[in-house]
Coordinates of N, CA and C in Angstrom, one line a residue:
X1 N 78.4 86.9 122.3 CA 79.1 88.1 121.9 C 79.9 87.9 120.6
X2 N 80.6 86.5 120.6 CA 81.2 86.6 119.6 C 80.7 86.3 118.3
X3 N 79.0 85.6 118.1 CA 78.4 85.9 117.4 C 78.0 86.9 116.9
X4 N 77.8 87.9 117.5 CA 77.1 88.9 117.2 C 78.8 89.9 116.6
X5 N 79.8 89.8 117.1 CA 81.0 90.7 116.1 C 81.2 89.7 114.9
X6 N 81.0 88.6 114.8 CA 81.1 87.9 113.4 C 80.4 88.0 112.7
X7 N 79.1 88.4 112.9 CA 77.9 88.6 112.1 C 78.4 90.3 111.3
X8 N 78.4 91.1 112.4 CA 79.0 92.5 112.5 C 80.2 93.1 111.2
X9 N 81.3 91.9 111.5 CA 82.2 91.9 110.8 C 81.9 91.7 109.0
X10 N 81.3 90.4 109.1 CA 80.9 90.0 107.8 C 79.6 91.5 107.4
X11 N 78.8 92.1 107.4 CA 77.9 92.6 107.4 C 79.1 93.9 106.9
X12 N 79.7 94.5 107.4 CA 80.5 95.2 107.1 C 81.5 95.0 106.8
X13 N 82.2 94.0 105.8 CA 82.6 93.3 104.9 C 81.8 93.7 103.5
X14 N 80.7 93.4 103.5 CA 80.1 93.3 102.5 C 79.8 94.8 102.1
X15 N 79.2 95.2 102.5 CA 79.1 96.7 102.4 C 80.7 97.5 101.6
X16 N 81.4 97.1 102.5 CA 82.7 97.7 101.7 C 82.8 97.6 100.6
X17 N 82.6 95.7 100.5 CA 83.0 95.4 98.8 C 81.9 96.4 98.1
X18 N 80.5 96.2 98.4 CA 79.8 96.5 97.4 C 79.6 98.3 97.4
X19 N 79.7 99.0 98.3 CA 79.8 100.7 98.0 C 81.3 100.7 97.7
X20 N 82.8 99.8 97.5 CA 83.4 101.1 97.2 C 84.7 99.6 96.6
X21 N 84.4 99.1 95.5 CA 84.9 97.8 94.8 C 86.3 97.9 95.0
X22 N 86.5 99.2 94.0 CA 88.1 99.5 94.4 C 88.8 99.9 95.3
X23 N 88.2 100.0 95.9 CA 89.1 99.9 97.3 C 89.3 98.7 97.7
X24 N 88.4 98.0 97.7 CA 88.3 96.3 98.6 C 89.4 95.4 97.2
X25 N 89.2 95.9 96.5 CA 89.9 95.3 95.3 C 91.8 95.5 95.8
X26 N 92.0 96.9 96.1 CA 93.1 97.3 96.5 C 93.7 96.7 97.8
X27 N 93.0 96.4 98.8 CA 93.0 95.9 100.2 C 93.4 94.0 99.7
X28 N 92.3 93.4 98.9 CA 92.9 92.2 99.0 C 94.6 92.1 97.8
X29 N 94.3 93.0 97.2 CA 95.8 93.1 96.1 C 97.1 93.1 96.7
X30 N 96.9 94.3 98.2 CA 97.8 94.1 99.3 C 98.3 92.9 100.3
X31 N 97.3 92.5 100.4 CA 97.4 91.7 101.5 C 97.8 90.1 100.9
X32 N 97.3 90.1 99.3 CA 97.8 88.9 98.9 C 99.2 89.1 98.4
X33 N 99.8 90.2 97.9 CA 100.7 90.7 97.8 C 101.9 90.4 98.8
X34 N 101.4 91.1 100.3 CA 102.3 90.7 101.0 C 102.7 89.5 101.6
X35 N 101.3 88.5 101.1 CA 101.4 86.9 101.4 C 102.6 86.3 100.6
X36 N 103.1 86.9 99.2 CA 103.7 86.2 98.1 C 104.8 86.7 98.8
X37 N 105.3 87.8 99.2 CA 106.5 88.5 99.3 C 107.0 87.5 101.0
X38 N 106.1 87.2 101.7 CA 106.7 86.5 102.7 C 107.2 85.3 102.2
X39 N 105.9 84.1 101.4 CA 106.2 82.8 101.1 C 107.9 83.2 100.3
X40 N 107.8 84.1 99.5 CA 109.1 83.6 98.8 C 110.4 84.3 99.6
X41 N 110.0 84.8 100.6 CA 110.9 84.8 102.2 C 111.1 83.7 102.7
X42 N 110.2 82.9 103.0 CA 110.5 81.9 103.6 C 111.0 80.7 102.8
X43 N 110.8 80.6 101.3 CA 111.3 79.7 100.0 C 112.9 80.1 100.1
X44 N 113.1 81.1 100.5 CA 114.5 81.9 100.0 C 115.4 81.6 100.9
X45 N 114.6 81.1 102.3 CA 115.9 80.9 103.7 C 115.9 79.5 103.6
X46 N 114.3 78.7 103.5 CA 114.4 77.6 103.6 C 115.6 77.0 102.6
X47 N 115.7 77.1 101.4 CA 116.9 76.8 100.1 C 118.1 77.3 100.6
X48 N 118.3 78.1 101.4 CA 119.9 78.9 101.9 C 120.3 77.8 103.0
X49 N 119.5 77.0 103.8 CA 119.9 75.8 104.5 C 120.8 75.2 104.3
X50 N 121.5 74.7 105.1 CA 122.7 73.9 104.8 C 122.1 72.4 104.9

């Protein structure tokens, strides 16, 4: 089963990218987006350490 949702997943994955770019373009822009805004969350407490 969990082959067959990983296959599923990727499969419709691809599809997104390729029928609708900008959107999938926007989705990883976010999500890397909110990756930076955490790390330099976590840069920002770790340096506030005593």
């Amino acid at each position: 089963m969990k082959k067959v949702a990983k296959w599923g997943s990727l499969a419709f994955l691809a599809f997104y990218l390729v029928s609708q770019p900008h959107k999938a373009a926007n989705v990883v822009h976010g999500a890397l987006g909110g990756l930076t805004g955490a790390a330099t969350s976590l840069s920002s407490f770790v340096s506030d350490l005593p």
